[in-house]
Amino acid sequence: MKLSILVPFLFACLTTVVTASENITDTDLPADLETRSVLNGGCTGAGGAPGVCIHTGSCTNSGGTFITGACPSTPDDVKCCTKPKCGTGGNCRWTSQCGSGVTQAGLCPGPTNFKCCLPGSGGGGGGSGGQPSTTALKILNKAKEAKGIPYVWAGGSCSGATGSPRKGFDCSGLVSWAVCQVTGRNLFSEGLRVTYEMYCASDARRKYKKIPYAQRRAGDAVYFGGNNCNCANPKDVHHVGLMLDSGTRMWNALQTGTNVREDNFAGWSGRNKPCPYVIRYA
């Protein structure tokens, strides 16, 4: 399979059940997952920090730093700008991703909804999910062992990375492998390794709890899609990662051309918004 997809926020996770005898082609991939970067749009900066695509002059004048290559399809002087430190213990991020709800204007580059998120009762930029379970942390740590393994669409099994000519994981394959390794539950054989199937399965079939997104915490599986992740359409749930905290950092196999890594989804929108619920492995 030859892919030329190198755009941030474009996910080609497995969305149909595939057996070893089936041929996977580009036509099997969802056709409507591409999101172009735009001026004042979201991006992922150095170290996974939430960023904004703005002109480099505006970035440096606001005390930010920028990286190249994270704002495709924009003018040459538009780069991904971040400012990880602001105020007293705060960081610049999108207001919708500030879990504490305490923000301060005038300290960050970019549009008015990219502000300094300050520590508060919600914990300085995250949700209010409490302490993660031991099982969830074990699953997260197992997934971290796959760091650097390439993204391979439909890759992954209970035994590890799969694929030919190279082996790797796709987003749901990575999560399902980690679950299998820690708990012994084989989501692959149960038909639940696909992002849509796991997120939209009945409570009885899924067994794990669905928790409101606002209560997310480390180790939870966070899903992404469009139309509020409408389970009536399999294409509306198309990516999954494991939360690294109660904010917007996750561990995942993002897309073709990347390796298993940390990403920050602050500012992701459209068909790449977080789903209303996370799944808790506990």
mmCIF file of C-alpha atoms in Angstrom:
data_model
loop_
_atom_site.group_PDB
_atom_site.id
_atom_site.type_symbol
_atom_site.label_atom_id
_atom_site.label_comp_id
_atom_site.label_asym_id
_atom_site.label_seq_id
_atom_site.Cartn_x
_atom_site.Cartn_y
_atom_site.Cartn_z
ATOM 1 C CA MET A 1 0.000 0.000 0.000
ATOM 2 C CA LYS A 2 1.459 3.323 -1.035
ATOM 3 C CA LEU A 3 0.318 6.380 0.879
ATOM 4 C CA SER A 4 1.292 10.009 0.501
ATOM 5 C CA ILE A 5 -0.420 11.176 3.688
ATOM 6 C CA LEU A 6 1.810 13.350 5.823
ATOM 7 C CA VAL A 7 -0.666 15.907 7.151
ATOM 8 C CA PRO A 8 -1.133 16.458 10.910
ATOM 9 C CA PHE A 9 -4.521 15.385 12.271
ATOM 10 C CA LEU A 10 -5.061 12.870 9.423
ATOM 11 C CA PHE A 11 -5.658 9.422 10.800
ATOM 12 C CA ALA A 12 -5.920 6.179 8.892
ATOM 13 C CA CYS A 13 -6.776 3.798 11.701
ATOM 14 C CA LEU A 14 -8.441 0.551 10.887
ATOM 15 C CA THR A 15 -12.156 1.205 10.456
ATOM 16 C CA THR A 16 -13.239 -2.123 9.006
ATOM 17 C CA VAL A 17 -12.596 -5.662 10.166
ATOM 18 C CA VAL A 18 -9.665 -7.136 8.242
ATOM 19 C CA THR A 19 -8.619 -10.778 8.114
ATOM 20 C CA ALA A 20 -5.271 -12.115 7.052
ATOM 21 C CA SER A 21 -6.646 -13.146 3.672
ATOM 22 C CA GLU A 22 -7.949 -9.708 2.739
ATOM 23 C CA ASN A 23 -5.990 -7.247 0.630
ATOM 24 C CA ILE A 24 -5.766 -3.761 2.120
ATOM 25 C CA THR A 25 -5.743 -0.949 -0.425
ATOM 26 C CA ASP A 26 -5.938 2.808 -0.306
ATOM 27 C CA THR A 27 -9.645 2.599 -1.085
ATOM 28 C CA ASP A 28 -10.200 0.935 2.290
ATOM 29 C CA LEU A 29 -9.198 4.169 4.022
ATOM 30 C CA PRO A 30 -11.796 6.769 5.027
ATOM 31 C CA ALA A 31 -11.847 9.457 2.353
ATOM 32 C CA ASP A 32 -12.886 12.393 4.494
ATOM 33 C CA LEU A 33 -10.290 12.598 7.265
ATOM 34 C CA GLU A 34 -7.947 15.252 5.873
ATOM 35 C CA THR A 35 -7.750 18.615 7.621
ATOM 36 C CA ARG A 36 -5.584 21.415 6.207
ATOM 37 C CA SER A 37 -3.698 23.704 8.519
ATOM 38 C CA VAL A 38 -4.938 27.295 8.487
ATOM 39 C CA LEU A 39 -3.732 30.602 9.859
ATOM 40 C CA ASN A 40 -4.595 30.755 13.581
ATOM 41 C CA GLY A 41 -5.357 27.042 13.528
ATOM 42 C CA GLY A 42 -4.054 24.421 15.929
ATOM 43 C CA CYS A 43 -0.801 22.472 15.618
ATOM 44 C CA THR A 44 1.541 20.335 17.702
ATOM 45 C CA GLY A 45 4.822 22.078 18.510
ATOM 46 C CA ALA A 46 8.173 21.044 19.938
ATOM 47 C CA GLY A 47 7.900 18.419 22.647
ATOM 48 C CA GLY A 48 4.210 17.882 21.883
ATOM 49 C CA ALA A 49 3.243 21.317 23.207
ATOM 50 C CA PRO A 50 -0.065 22.799 21.983
ATOM 51 C CA GLY A 51 0.607 25.404 19.338
ATOM 52 C CA VAL A 52 -0.963 27.794 16.867
ATOM 53 C CA CYS A 53 -0.124 28.415 13.216
ATOM 54 C CA ILE A 54 0.794 32.111 12.984
ATOM 55 C CA HIS A 55 3.302 34.400 11.290
ATOM 56 C CA THR A 56 6.805 33.987 12.705
ATOM 57 C CA GLY A 57 7.082 37.703 13.543
ATOM 58 C CA SER A 58 3.970 37.574 15.698
ATOM 59 C CA CYS A 59 5.287 34.454 17.388
ATOM 60 C CA THR A 60 8.642 35.891 18.420
ATOM 61 C CA ASN A 61 7.124 39.238 19.410
ATOM 62 C CA SER A 62 4.901 37.379 21.873
ATOM 63 C CA GLY A 63 7.795 35.473 23.398
ATOM 64 C CA GLY A 64 7.029 32.227 21.613
ATOM 65 C CA THR A 65 9.182 29.837 19.615
ATOM 66 C CA PHE A 66 8.290 28.053 16.402
ATOM 67 C CA ILE A 67 9.087 24.919 14.426
ATOM 68 C CA THR A 68 8.764 24.216 10.723
ATOM 69 C CA GLY A 69 6.739 21.528 9.000
ATOM 70 C CA ALA A 70 3.810 21.491 11.414
ATOM 71 C CA CYS A 71 1.518 23.877 9.491
ATOM 72 C CA PRO A 72 1.255 22.409 5.981
ATOM 73 C CA SER A 73 -0.599 24.225 3.196
ATOM 74 C CA THR A 74 0.086 27.634 4.783
ATOM 75 C CA PRO A 75 2.374 30.503 3.593
ATOM 76 C CA ASP A 76 6.122 30.067 4.162
ATOM 77 C CA ASP A 77 6.219 32.529 7.067
ATOM 78 C CA VAL A 78 3.433 30.774 8.964
ATOM 79 C CA LYS A 79 4.865 28.303 11.482
ATOM 80 C CA CYS A 80 3.720 26.343 14.519
ATOM 81 C CA CYS A 81 4.248 28.676 17.482
ATOM 82 C CA THR A 82 4.295 27.529 21.108
ATOM 83 C CA LYS A 83 4.882 29.099 24.503
ATOM 84 C CA PRO A 84 5.025 26.380 27.168
ATOM 85 C CA LYS A 85 5.461 28.802 30.075
ATOM 86 C CA CYS A 86 3.358 31.840 30.953
ATOM 87 C CA GLY A 87 2.095 33.584 34.061
ATOM 88 C CA THR A 88 2.663 31.763 37.345
ATOM 89 C CA GLY A 89 2.943 28.067 36.572
ATOM 90 C CA GLY A 90 0.793 28.321 33.467
ATOM 91 C CA ASN A 91 1.129 27.315 29.825
ATOM 92 C CA CYS A 92 -0.324 28.628 26.580
ATOM 93 C CA ARG A 93 -3.097 26.475 25.161
ATOM 94 C CA TRP A 94 -6.582 26.651 23.678
ATOM 95 C CA THR A 95 -9.171 27.797 26.197
ATOM 96 C CA SER A 96 -11.362 24.785 25.427
ATOM 97 C CA GLN A 97 -8.517 22.565 26.665
ATOM 98 C CA CYS A 98 -7.866 24.455 29.915
ATOM 99 C CA GLY A 99 -9.298 22.128 32.542
ATOM 100 C CA SER A 100 -8.826 24.550 35.423
ATOM 101 C CA GLY A 101 -10.933 27.174 33.636
ATOM 102 C CA VAL A 102 -8.532 29.858 34.859
ATOM 103 C CA THR A 103 -7.050 31.774 31.941
ATOM 104 C CA GLN A 104 -5.219 35.057 31.481
ATOM 105 C CA ALA A 105 -5.243 37.068 28.272
ATOM 106 C CA GLY A 106 -2.338 38.959 26.740
ATOM 107 C CA LEU A 107 0.372 36.445 27.583
ATOM 108 C CA CYS A 108 0.238 34.132 24.577
ATOM 109 C CA PRO A 109 0.672 34.389 20.815
ATOM 110 C CA GLY A 110 -2.171 33.851 18.386
ATOM 111 C CA PRO A 111 -5.937 34.392 18.543
ATOM 112 C CA THR A 112 -7.974 35.351 21.598
ATOM 113 C CA ASN A 113 -8.915 31.759 22.424
ATOM 114 C CA PHE A 114 -5.247 30.749 22.774
ATOM 115 C CA LYS A 115 -4.530 31.918 26.318
ATOM 116 C CA CYS A 116 -2.388 31.297 29.362
ATOM 117 C CA CYS A 117 -3.974 28.426 31.283
ATOM 118 C CA LEU A 118 -3.177 28.820 34.985
ATOM 119 C CA PRO A 119 -3.278 26.202 37.747
ATOM 120 C CA GLY A 120 -6.570 25.908 39.560
ATOM 121 C CA SER A 121 -8.835 23.309 41.087
ATOM 122 C CA GLY A 122 -8.780 21.449 37.770
ATOM 123 C CA GLY A 123 -4.987 21.038 37.799
ATOM 124 C CA GLY A 124 -3.462 23.538 35.380
ATOM 125 C CA GLY A 125 -4.721 22.509 31.993
ATOM 126 C CA GLY A 126 -6.406 19.162 32.325
ATOM 127 C CA GLY A 127 -9.578 17.385 33.258
ATOM 128 C CA SER A 128 -10.665 16.280 36.723
ATOM 129 C CA GLY A 129 -10.439 12.529 36.400
ATOM 130 C CA GLY A 130 -8.706 11.751 39.711
ATOM 131 C CA GLN A 131 -6.023 9.105 40.138
ATOM 132 C CA PRO A 132 -5.533 6.583 37.323
ATOM 133 C CA SER A 133 -6.005 2.898 38.097
ATOM 134 C CA THR A 134 -3.067 0.506 38.343
ATOM 135 C CA THR A 135 -4.338 -1.451 35.332
ATOM 136 C CA ALA A 136 -4.642 1.692 33.206
ATOM 137 C CA LEU A 137 -1.100 2.773 34.051
ATOM 138 C CA LYS A 138 0.240 -0.688 33.245
ATOM 139 C CA ILE A 139 -1.471 -0.561 29.834
ATOM 140 C CA LEU A 140 -0.071 2.910 29.184
ATOM 141 C CA ASN A 141 3.431 1.849 30.193
ATOM 142 C CA LYS A 142 3.214 -1.233 27.977
ATOM 143 C CA ALA A 143 2.207 0.949 25.017
ATOM 144 C CA LYS A 144 5.220 3.185 25.735
ATOM 145 C CA GLU A 145 7.469 0.182 25.149
ATOM 146 C CA ALA A 146 6.520 0.459 21.464
ATOM 147 C CA LYS A 147 8.172 3.896 21.181
ATOM 148 C CA GLY A 148 9.743 4.372 17.766
ATOM 149 C CA ILE A 149 7.958 1.461 16.075
ATOM 150 C CA PRO A 150 6.541 2.671 12.725
ATOM 151 C CA TYR A 151 2.891 3.285 11.992
ATOM 152 C CA VAL A 152 1.567 0.486 9.769
ATOM 153 C CA TRP A 153 -2.100 0.546 8.829
ATOM 154 C CA ALA A 154 -3.911 -2.557 10.176
ATOM 155 C CA GLY A 155 -0.751 -3.425 12.120
ATOM 156 C CA GLY A 156 -0.809 -5.084 15.501
ATOM 157 C CA SER A 157 -1.832 -8.286 17.239
ATOM 158 C CA CYS A 158 -1.756 -9.704 20.767
ATOM 159 C CA SER A 159 1.811 -10.819 20.053
ATOM 160 C CA GLY A 160 3.067 -7.432 18.849
ATOM 161 C CA ALA A 161 3.683 -5.461 15.672
ATOM 162 C CA THR A 162 2.629 -6.976 12.345
ATOM 163 C CA GLY A 163 2.797 -6.121 8.660
ATOM 164 C CA SER A 164 4.794 -6.706 5.504
ATOM 165 C CA PRO A 165 7.369 -5.705 4.343
ATOM 166 C CA ARG A 166 7.751 -3.822 7.641
ATOM 167 C CA LYS A 167 6.067 -4.439 10.968
ATOM 168 C CA GLY A 168 4.272 -1.835 13.033
ATOM 169 C CA PHE A 169 1.063 -0.712 14.701
ATOM 170 C CA ASP A 170 -1.880 1.423 13.691
ATOM 171 C CA CYS A 171 -3.682 3.416 16.372
ATOM 172 C CA SER A 172 -6.155 0.780 17.537
ATOM 173 C CA GLY A 173 -3.648 -2.023 17.054
ATOM 174 C CA LEU A 174 -1.265 -0.358 19.505
ATOM 175 C CA VAL A 175 -3.936 0.082 22.179
ATOM 176 C CA SER A 176 -5.370 -3.414 21.720
ATOM 177 C CA TRP A 177 -1.882 -4.964 21.904
ATOM 178 C CA ALA A 178 -1.159 -3.180 25.191
ATOM 179 C CA VAL A 179 -4.538 -4.255 26.641
ATOM 180 C CA CYS A 180 -3.874 -7.858 25.621
ATOM 181 C CA GLN A 181 -0.360 -7.877 27.072
ATOM 182 C CA VAL A 182 -1.478 -6.513 30.454
ATOM 183 C CA THR A 183 -4.912 -8.061 30.967
ATOM 184 C CA GLY A 184 -4.881 -11.091 28.693
ATOM 185 C CA ARG A 185 -8.060 -9.930 26.981
ATOM 186 C CA ASN A 186 -7.854 -10.412 23.212
ATOM 187 C CA LEU A 187 -9.743 -7.538 21.616
ATOM 188 C CA PHE A 188 -8.514 -8.719 18.209
ATOM 189 C CA SER A 189 -10.340 -12.049 18.397
ATOM 190 C CA GLU A 190 -13.406 -10.385 19.954
ATOM 191 C CA GLY A 191 -13.758 -8.048 16.973
ATOM 192 C CA LEU A 192 -13.149 -4.995 19.146
ATOM 193 C CA ARG A 193 -9.713 -3.851 17.951
ATOM 194 C CA VAL A 194 -11.260 -1.371 15.509
ATOM 195 C CA THR A 195 -11.734 2.166 16.865
ATOM 196 C CA TYR A 196 -15.396 2.348 15.899
ATOM 197 C CA GLU A 197 -16.210 -1.142 17.182
ATOM 198 C CA MET A 198 -14.716 -0.520 20.615
ATOM 199 C CA TYR A 199 -16.148 2.961 21.092
ATOM 200 C CA CYS A 200 -19.632 2.082 19.852
ATOM 201 C CA ALA A 201 -19.956 -1.436 21.313
ATOM 202 C CA SER A 202 -22.697 -2.136 23.834
ATOM 203 C CA ASP A 203 -21.774 -1.981 27.509
ATOM 204 C CA ALA A 204 -22.201 -5.744 27.794
ATOM 205 C CA ARG A 205 -19.873 -6.423 24.874
ATOM 206 C CA ARG A 206 -17.296 -3.748 25.655
ATOM 207 C CA LYS A 207 -17.262 -4.432 29.438
ATOM 208 C CA TYR A 208 -14.989 -1.466 30.106
ATOM 209 C CA LYS A 209 -16.610 1.746 31.318
ATOM 210 C CA LYS A 210 -17.299 4.809 29.206
ATOM 211 C CA ILE A 211 -16.402 7.948 31.153
ATOM 212 C CA PRO A 212 -17.228 11.570 30.188
ATOM 213 C CA TYR A 213 -14.306 13.177 28.386
ATOM 214 C CA ALA A 214 -14.083 15.928 31.037
ATOM 215 C CA GLN A 215 -13.155 13.243 33.595
ATOM 216 C CA ARG A 216 -10.306 11.769 31.518
ATOM 217 C CA ARG A 217 -7.092 10.703 33.189
ATOM 218 C CA ALA A 218 -3.839 8.910 32.407
ATOM 219 C CA GLY A 219 -4.353 5.495 30.831
ATOM 220 C CA ASP A 220 -7.840 6.205 29.456
ATOM 221 C CA ALA A 221 -8.402 5.533 25.763
ATOM 222 C CA VAL A 222 -9.313 8.816 24.065
ATOM 223 C CA TYR A 223 -11.140 8.658 20.729
ATOM 224 C CA PHE A 224 -11.465 11.182 17.902
ATOM 225 C CA GLY A 225 -13.961 11.772 15.127
ATOM 226 C CA GLY A 226 -16.583 14.004 13.581
ATOM 227 C CA ASN A 227 -20.275 14.674 14.145
ATOM 228 C CA ASN A 228 -19.837 14.201 17.892
ATOM 229 C CA CYS A 229 -18.564 10.665 17.179
ATOM 230 C CA ASN A 230 -21.940 9.525 15.890
ATOM 231 C CA CYS A 231 -22.071 5.739 16.157
ATOM 232 C CA ALA A 232 -24.523 5.579 13.255
ATOM 233 C CA ASN A 233 -21.583 6.184 10.909
ATOM 234 C CA PRO A 234 -18.362 4.155 11.299
ATOM 235 C CA LYS A 235 -16.333 6.979 9.711
ATOM 236 C CA ASP A 236 -17.267 9.299 12.568
ATOM 237 C CA VAL A 237 -14.892 7.500 14.970
ATOM 238 C CA HIS A 238 -11.449 7.063 13.461
ATOM 239 C CA HIS A 239 -8.554 7.495 15.908
ATOM 240 C CA VAL A 240 -7.585 6.415 19.406
ATOM 241 C CA GLY A 241 -4.713 7.065 21.771
ATOM 242 C CA LEU A 242 -3.948 6.636 25.469
ATOM 243 C CA MET A 243 -4.078 9.675 27.731
ATOM 244 C CA LEU A 244 -0.774 10.623 29.360
ATOM 245 C CA ASP A 245 -2.455 12.978 31.816
ATOM 246 C CA SER A 246 -5.769 14.742 32.377
ATOM 247 C CA GLY A 247 -4.992 17.364 29.735
ATOM 248 C CA THR A 248 -4.332 16.926 26.014
ATOM 249 C CA ARG A 249 -1.216 14.747 25.870
ATOM 250 C CA MET A 250 -1.597 11.236 24.504
ATOM 251 C CA TRP A 251 0.493 8.253 23.471
ATOM 252 C CA ASN A 252 -0.422 6.919 20.039
ATOM 253 C CA ALA A 253 0.373 5.629 16.574
ATOM 254 C CA LEU A 254 -0.724 8.731 14.692
ATOM 255 C CA GLN A 255 -0.464 8.256 10.940
ATOM 256 C CA THR A 256 1.571 6.934 8.027
ATOM 257 C CA GLY A 257 5.105 8.296 8.073
ATOM 258 C CA THR A 258 5.324 8.569 11.876
ATOM 259 C CA ASN A 259 6.429 6.280 14.680
ATOM 260 C CA VAL A 260 4.693 5.479 17.959
ATOM 261 C CA ARG A 261 5.105 8.636 20.038
ATOM 262 C CA GLU A 262 3.550 11.314 22.224
ATOM 263 C CA ASP A 263 1.267 13.898 20.619
ATOM 264 C CA ASN A 264 -0.690 16.860 21.937
ATOM 265 C CA PHE A 265 -4.209 17.282 20.553
ATOM 266 C CA ALA A 266 -4.909 20.760 21.926
ATOM 267 C CA GLY A 267 -6.697 22.725 19.236
ATOM 268 C CA TRP A 268 -7.712 19.719 17.131
ATOM 269 C CA SER A 269 -11.108 20.371 15.632
ATOM 270 C CA GLY A 270 -13.554 19.417 12.907
ATOM 271 C CA ARG A 271 -13.422 15.693 12.179
ATOM 272 C CA ASN A 272 -10.556 15.305 14.635
ATOM 273 C CA LYS A 273 -12.247 16.477 17.840
ATOM 274 C CA PRO A 274 -12.091 14.266 20.925
ATOM 275 C CA CYS A 275 -15.181 12.102 21.330
ATOM 276 C CA PRO A 276 -17.569 12.858 24.230
ATOM 277 C CA TYR A 277 -16.359 9.806 26.173
ATOM 278 C CA VAL A 278 -13.125 8.015 26.978
ATOM 279 C CA ILE A 279 -12.891 4.304 27.766
ATOM 280 C CA ARG A 280 -11.383 3.381 31.108
ATOM 281 C CA TYR A 281 -9.444 0.130 31.432
ATOM 282 C CA ALA A 282 -10.044 -0.721 35.076
#
